[in-house]
Coordinates of N, CA and C in Angstrom, one line a residue:
X1 N 0.7 -0.9 -0.1 CA -0.2 0.0 0.2 C 1.0 1.3 -0.1
X2 N 2.0 1.1 0.4 CA 2.9 2.3 0.3 C 3.2 3.0 -1.2
X3 N 3.2 2.2 -1.7 CA 3.3 2.6 -3.5 C 2.0 3.3 -3.7
X4 N 0.8 3.0 -3.2 CA 0.1 3.8 -3.6 C -0.4 4.9 -3.2
X5 N 0.0 5.3 -1.8 CA 0.3 6.6 -1.2 C 1.1 7.5 -1.7
X6 N 2.3 6.8 -2.1 CA 3.2 7.8 -3.1 C 2.4 8.4 -4.3
X7 N 1.9 7.1 -5.1 CA 1.6 7.8 -6.3 C 0.3 8.7 -6.0
X8 N -0.5 8.5 -4.9 CA -1.5 9.2 -4.8 C -1.1 10.8 -4.4
X9 N -0.1 10.8 -3.6 CA 0.6 12.2 -3.3 C 1.1 12.7 -4.3
X10 N 2.0 12.0 -5.3 CA 2.4 12.6 -6.4 C 1.3 13.4 -7.4
X11 N 0.3 12.9 -7.0 CA -0.9 13.5 -8.2 C -1.5 14.5 -7.6
X12 N -1.4 14.8 -6.2 CA -2.0 15.7 -5.5 C -1.9 17.1 -6.0
X13 N -0.5 17.6 -6.5 CA -0.2 18.9 -7.0 C -1.0 19.2 -8.4
X14 N -1.3 18.5 -8.7 CA -2.3 18.6 -10.2 C -3.6 19.6 -9.7
X15 N -4.4 19.0 -9.2 CA -5.4 19.6 -8.7 C -5.1 21.2 -8.0
X16 N -4.3 20.7 -7.2 CA -3.9 22.4 -6.3 C -3.4 23.4 -7.6
X17 N -2.6 23.0 -8.4 CA -2.1 24.0 -9.0 C -3.1 24.3 -10.1
X18 N -3.8 23.3 -10.6 CA -4.5 23.7 -11.7 C -5.9 24.5 -11.1
X19 N -6.1 24.0 -9.8 CA -7.3 25.1 -9.2 C -6.7 26.2 -9.0
X20 N -5.7 26.5 -8.7 CA -5.1 27.6 -8.2 C -5.1 28.8 -9.5
X21 N -4.6 28.0 -10.6 CA -4.6 28.7 -11.9 C -6.2 28.9 -12.4
X22 N -7.2 28.2 -12.0 CA -8.6 28.9 -12.6 C -8.8 29.9 -11.4
X23 N -8.5 29.8 -10.4 CA -8.7 31.0 -9.3 C -8.2 32.1 -9.9
X24 N -6.9 32.1 -9.9 CA -6.4 33.7 -10.4 C -6.5 33.9 -12.1
X25 N -6.8 33.0 -12.8 CA -7.0 33.2 -14.4 C -8.1 33.3 -14.8
X26 N -9.0 32.6 -13.9 CA -10.7 32.7 -14.4 C -10.6 32.1 -15.7
X27 N -11.5 32.7 -16.9 CA -11.7 32.2 -18.0 C -10.6 32.1 -19.2
X28 N -9.5 32.9 -18.7 CA -8.2 32.9 -19.3 C -7.8 31.8 -19.4
X29 N -7.7 30.8 -18.3 CA -7.3 29.5 -18.2 C -7.4 28.7 -19.4
X30 N -9.0 28.8 -19.9 CA -9.3 28.2 -21.0 C -8.3 28.4 -22.1
X31 N -7.7 29.6 -22.3 CA -7.1 29.9 -23.3 C -5.7 29.0 -23.6
X32 N -5.3 29.3 -22.2 CA -3.9 28.1 -21.9 C -3.8 26.6 -21.9
X33 N -5.4 26.1 -22.0 CA -5.4 24.8 -22.4 C -6.1 24.4 -23.4
X34 N -5.8 25.5 -24.6 CA -6.2 25.3 -25.9 C -7.6 25.6 -26.3
X35 N -8.4 26.1 -25.7 CA -9.6 26.5 -26.1 C -9.7 27.8 -27.0
X36 N -10.6 27.8 -28.3 CA -10.7 28.7 -29.1 C -11.9 29.7 -28.8
X37 N -11.6 30.4 -28.1 CA -12.7 31.5 -27.4 C -12.4 32.9 -28.2
X38 N -13.3 33.5 -28.5 CA -13.1 34.8 -28.8 C -13.0 35.9 -27.8
X39 N -12.4 36.9 -27.5 CA -11.8 37.6 -26.7 C -12.8 38.0 -25.4
X40 N -14.2 38.6 -26.3 CA -15.5 38.8 -25.4 C -15.8 37.8 -24.3
X41 N -15.2 36.2 -24.8 CA -16.0 35.4 -24.2 C -15.4 35.4 -23.0
X42 N -14.0 35.6 -22.8 CA -12.8 35.1 -22.1 C -13.2 36.6 -20.9
X43 N -13.7 37.4 -21.2 CA -14.3 38.6 -20.1 C -15.7 38.3 -19.8
X44 N -16.4 37.5 -20.3 CA -17.8 37.1 -19.5 C -17.7 36.8 -17.8
X45 N -18.7 37.8 -17.5 CA -18.8 37.5 -15.8 C -19.4 36.1 -15.3
X46 N -20.2 35.3 -16.1 CA -20.7 34.4 -15.9 C -19.5 33.5 -15.7
X47 N -19.1 33.3 -16.9 CA -17.9 32.3 -17.4 C -17.0 32.3 -16.2
X48 N -16.4 33.6 -15.9 CA -15.1 33.9 -15.4 C -15.6 33.6 -13.7
X49 N -17.0 33.5 -13.3 CA -17.1 33.3 -12.1 C -17.4 31.8 -12.0
X50 N -18.0 31.1 -13.0 CA -18.2 29.6 -12.8 C -16.8 29.1 -13.0
X51 N -15.5 29.2 -13.8 CA -14.5 28.8 -13.9 C -13.6 28.9 -12.5
X52 N -13.7 30.2 -11.7 CA -13.4 30.5 -10.4 C -13.9 29.5 -9.3
X53 N -15.2 29.3 -9.6 CA -16.0 28.6 -8.4 C -15.4 27.3 -8.4
X54 N -15.2 26.6 -9.8 CA -14.7 25.2 -9.7 C -13.6 24.8 -9.7
X55 N -12.8 26.2 -9.8 CA -11.4 26.2 -9.3 C -11.1 25.6 -8.1
X56 N -12.2 26.8 -7.0 CA -11.6 26.5 -5.9 C -11.9 25.3 -5.4
X57 N -13.1 24.2 -6.0 CA -13.6 23.2 -5.5 C -12.4 22.1 -5.9
X58 N -12.2 22.3 -6.9 CA -10.8 21.4 -7.4 C -9.7 21.8 -6.5
X59 N -9.3 22.9 -6.5 CA -8.4 23.1 -5.1 C -8.5 22.3 -4.2
X60 N -10.0 22.7 -3.3 CA -9.8 21.9 -2.1 C -10.0 20.3 -2.4
X61 N -10.4 19.7 -3.3 CA -10.5 18.1 -3.9 C -8.9 17.7 -3.7
X62 N -8.0 18.7 -4.2 CA -6.6 18.0 -3.8 C -5.8 18.2 -2.3
X63 N -6.7 19.3 -1.7 CA -6.4 19.4 -0.2 C -6.6 18.0 0.2
X64 N -8.2 18.0 0.1 CA -8.7 16.6 0.9 C -8.0 15.3 0.5
X65 N -7.7 15.3 -1.0 CA -6.8 13.9 -1.6 C -5.6 14.0 -0.8
X66 N -4.9 15.0 -0.4 CA -3.7 14.9 0.2 C -3.8 14.4 1.7
X67 N -4.8 14.9 2.2 CA -5.1 14.4 3.7 C -5.7 13.1 3.7
X68 N -6.3 12.9 2.8 CA -6.8 11.4 3.2 C -5.8 10.4 2.5
X69 N -4.5 10.6 1.8 CA -3.8 9.9 1.1 C -2.9 9.6 2.4
X70 N -2.7 10.5 3.7 CA -1.9 10.3 4.5 C -1.8 9.2 5.0
X71 N -2.8 8.5 5.5 CA -3.3 7.3 6.1 C -4.5 6.3 4.8
X72 N -4.1 5.9 4.1 CA -5.4 5.3 3.1 C -6.1 4.1 3.7
X73 N -5.6 3.5 4.7 CA -6.3 2.5 5.6 C -7.4 2.8 6.4
X74 N -6.9 4.2 7.2 CA -8.0 4.8 8.1 C -8.9 5.6 7.5
X75 N -8.5 5.9 6.3 CA -9.4 6.9 5.4 C -10.0 6.0 4.3
X76 N -9.9 4.7 4.3 CA -10.5 4.0 3.2 C -11.8 4.6 2.6
X77 N -12.7 4.8 3.5 CA -14.2 5.1 2.4 C -13.8 6.5 2.2
X78 N -13.2 7.4 2.5 CA -12.8 8.8 2.2 C -12.4 8.6 0.6
X79 N -11.2 7.9 0.8 CA -10.5 7.8 -0.4 C -11.3 7.0 -1.5
X80 N -12.1 6.2 -1.4 CA -12.6 5.4 -2.5 C -13.9 6.4 -3.0
X81 N -14.7 7.3 -2.2 CA -15.5 8.5 -2.3 C -14.7 9.2 -3.4
X82 N -13.4 10.0 -3.1 CA -13.1 10.7 -3.6 C -12.8 10.4 -5.2
X83 N -12.1 9.2 -5.2 CA -11.8 8.1 -6.5 C -13.4 8.1 -7.2
X84 N -14.4 7.7 -6.8 CA -15.6 7.8 -7.3 C -15.9 9.5 -8.0
X85 N -15.7 10.2 -7.4 CA -16.2 11.6 -7.8 C -15.4 12.0 -9.1
X86 N -13.9 11.5 -8.9 CA -13.0 11.6 -9.7 C -13.7 10.9 -11.3
X87 N -13.5 9.5 -11.0 CA -14.0 8.9 -11.9 C -15.2 9.5 -12.7
X88 N -16.3 10.4 -11.8 CA -17.6 10.7 -12.6 C -17.2 11.9 -13.2
X89 N -16.3 12.7 -13.1 CA -15.9 13.6 -13.7 C -14.9 13.5 -15.1
X90 N -14.5 12.2 -14.9 CA -14.1 11.7 -16.0 C -14.6 11.1 -16.9
X91 N -15.8 10.5 -16.7 CA -17.0 10.2 -17.5 C -17.8 11.7 -17.8
X92 N -17.8 12.5 -17.5 CA -18.1 13.6 -18.0 C -17.2 14.3 -19.0
X93 N -15.9 14.3 -18.7 CA -15.3 14.9 -20.1 C -15.2 13.6 -21.4
X94 N -15.3 12.4 -21.0 CA -15.5 11.7 -22.3 C -17.0 11.8 -23.0
X95 N -18.0 12.0 -22.2 CA -19.1 12.3 -23.0 C -19.0 13.6 -23.6
X96 N -18.3 14.6 -23.3 CA -18.2 16.2 -24.2 C -17.3 15.7 -25.2
X97 N -16.0 14.6 -25.1 CA -15.3 14.5 -26.3 C -15.9 13.6 -27.4
X98 N -17.1 13.0 -27.1 CA -18.2 12.3 -28.0 C -19.1 13.2 -28.4
X99 N -19.6 14.3 -27.8 CA -20.5 15.0 -28.4 C -19.6 16.0 -29.2
X100 N -18.4 16.7 -28.8 CA -18.0 17.7 -29.2 C -16.7 17.5 -30.0
X101 N -16.2 16.5 -29.8 CA -14.5 16.1 -30.2 C -13.5 16.4 -29.1
X102 N -12.6 16.0 -29.8 CA -11.2 16.0 -28.9 C -10.9 17.4 -28.3
X103 N -10.5 17.2 -27.0 CA -9.6 18.7 -27.0 C -8.3 18.6 -26.5
X104 N -7.6 19.6 -26.0 CA -6.4 19.6 -26.2 C -5.4 18.4 -25.6
X105 N -4.2 18.0 -25.9 CA -3.5 16.6 -25.3 C -3.8 16.9 -23.6
X106 N -3.4 18.0 -23.0 CA -3.4 17.6 -21.7 C -4.9 17.5 -21.0
X107 N -5.8 17.8 -21.8 CA -7.5 17.5 -21.4 C -7.5 16.0 -21.6
X108 N -6.8 15.5 -22.7 CA -6.8 14.0 -22.8 C -6.4 13.1 -21.9
X109 N -4.9 13.7 -21.4 CA -4.2 12.9 -20.4 C -5.5 12.9 -19.0
X110 N -5.7 14.4 -18.5 CA -6.6 14.1 -17.5 C -7.8 13.8 -17.4
X111 N -8.4 13.2 -18.4 CA -9.3 12.4 -18.6 C -8.8 10.7 -18.3
X112 N -7.8 10.7 -18.8 CA -7.2 9.4 -18.4 C -7.0 9.0 -17.3
X113 N -6.1 10.1 -16.6 CA -6.3 10.0 -15.2 C -7.3 9.8 -14.1
X114 N -8.4 10.7 -14.7 CA -9.5 10.8 -13.7 C -10.6 9.5 -14.2
X115 N -10.5 8.7 -15.1 CA -11.4 8.0 -15.3 C -10.7 6.4 -15.2
X116 N -9.3 6.4 -14.9 CA -8.7 5.0 -14.8 C -7.8 5.1 -13.7
X117 N -6.8 5.9 -13.6 CA -5.7 5.7 -12.4 C -6.3 5.8 -11.0
X118 N -7.1 6.8 -10.8 CA -7.5 7.0 -9.2 C -8.8 5.8 -8.9
X119 N -9.7 5.7 -9.9 CA -10.5 4.7 -9.9 C -9.7 3.1 -9.8
X120 N -8.9 2.9 -10.3 CA -8.0 1.7 -10.0 C -7.6 1.8 -8.6
X121 N -6.9 2.5 -8.6 CA -6.4 2.7 -6.9 C -7.2 2.5 -5.9
X122 N -8.7 3.3 -6.1 CA -9.8 2.8 -5.0 C -10.3 1.4 -5.2
X123 N -10.5 0.9 -6.1 CA -10.7 -0.8 -6.3 C -9.1 -1.5 -5.8
X124 N -8.4 -1.3 -6.0 CA -7.0 -1.5 -5.6 C -7.0 -1.7 -3.9
X125 N -7.3 -0.5 -3.5 CA -7.2 0.0 -2.6 C -8.3 -1.2 -1.1
X126 N -9.5 -1.2 -1.8 CA -10.5 -2.0 -1.5 C -9.9 -3.1 -1.2
X127 N -9.8 -3.8 -2.2 CA -9.4 -5.2 -2.3 C -8.2 -5.6 -1.1
X128 N -7.3 -4.8 -1.1 CA -6.0 -4.8 -0.2 C -6.7 -4.8 1.4
X129 N -7.3 -3.7 1.5 CA -8.0 -3.6 2.8 C -9.1 -4.9 3.2
X130 N -9.6 -5.6 2.3 CA -10.4 -6.6 2.6 C -9.2 -7.8 2.8
X131 N -8.4 -8.0 2.0 CA -7.2 -9.1 2.0 C -6.3 -9.3 3.4
X132 N -6.3 -7.5 3.8 CA -5.1 -7.5 4.7 C -5.7 -7.3 6.3
X133 N -7.1 -7.4 6.6 CA -7.5 -6.8 7.3 C -8.8 -7.4 8.0
X134 N -8.9 -7.5 9.3 CA -9.9 -8.5 9.5 C -11.3 -7.7 9.8
X135 N -11.0 -6.7 9.7 CA -12.4 -5.8 9.8 C -12.5 -5.2 8.3
X136 N -14.1 -4.6 8.2 CA -14.4 -4.2 7.4 C -14.5 -2.5 7.6
X137 N -14.1 -1.5 7.0 CA -14.0 -0.1 7.3 C -15.8 0.2 7.2
X138 N -16.2 0.7 8.3 CA -17.4 1.7 8.4 C -17.4 2.6 8.1
X139 N -18.6 3.5 8.2 CA -18.7 4.8 7.5 C -17.7 5.5 8.0
X140 N -17.0 6.5 7.2 CA -16.2 7.3 7.3 C -14.8 6.9 8.2
X141 N -14.4 5.8 7.7 CA -12.9 5.5 7.9 C -12.9 4.6 9.3
X142 N -13.6 4.4 10.1 CA -13.3 3.7 11.5 C -13.5 1.9 11.2
X143 N -13.0 1.5 11.9 CA -12.6 0.0 12.2 C -13.9 -0.6 12.7

């Protein structure tokens, strides 16, 4: 399980950095990721508000993931919930790709990370917890 803790902690800076970028840059961050938007769209107050709001949520996700990764065994349920939320976000990106086409390569990579890597980590963590422990984790981490 040590390798998983390390892998998850290595991935934590991604939501922290990109969430902070969303908060600071607002809609301008979309241009940095390859979106072809007219200049007036980048100054739209609704779009900027939404980007900054979801950037704060994404940044907070990174903080919570870091805290949970410190002890994956004790925080097993929280970890699996976070992995499930991230998996759903990857599904949302995949649906967008099917509807509107492929985004820039960094977003394709993010989709793979969201829909495969952490989802698999959550499943592996659950299997390891069952195989190595006489108890089943109860609601919100305890034993």
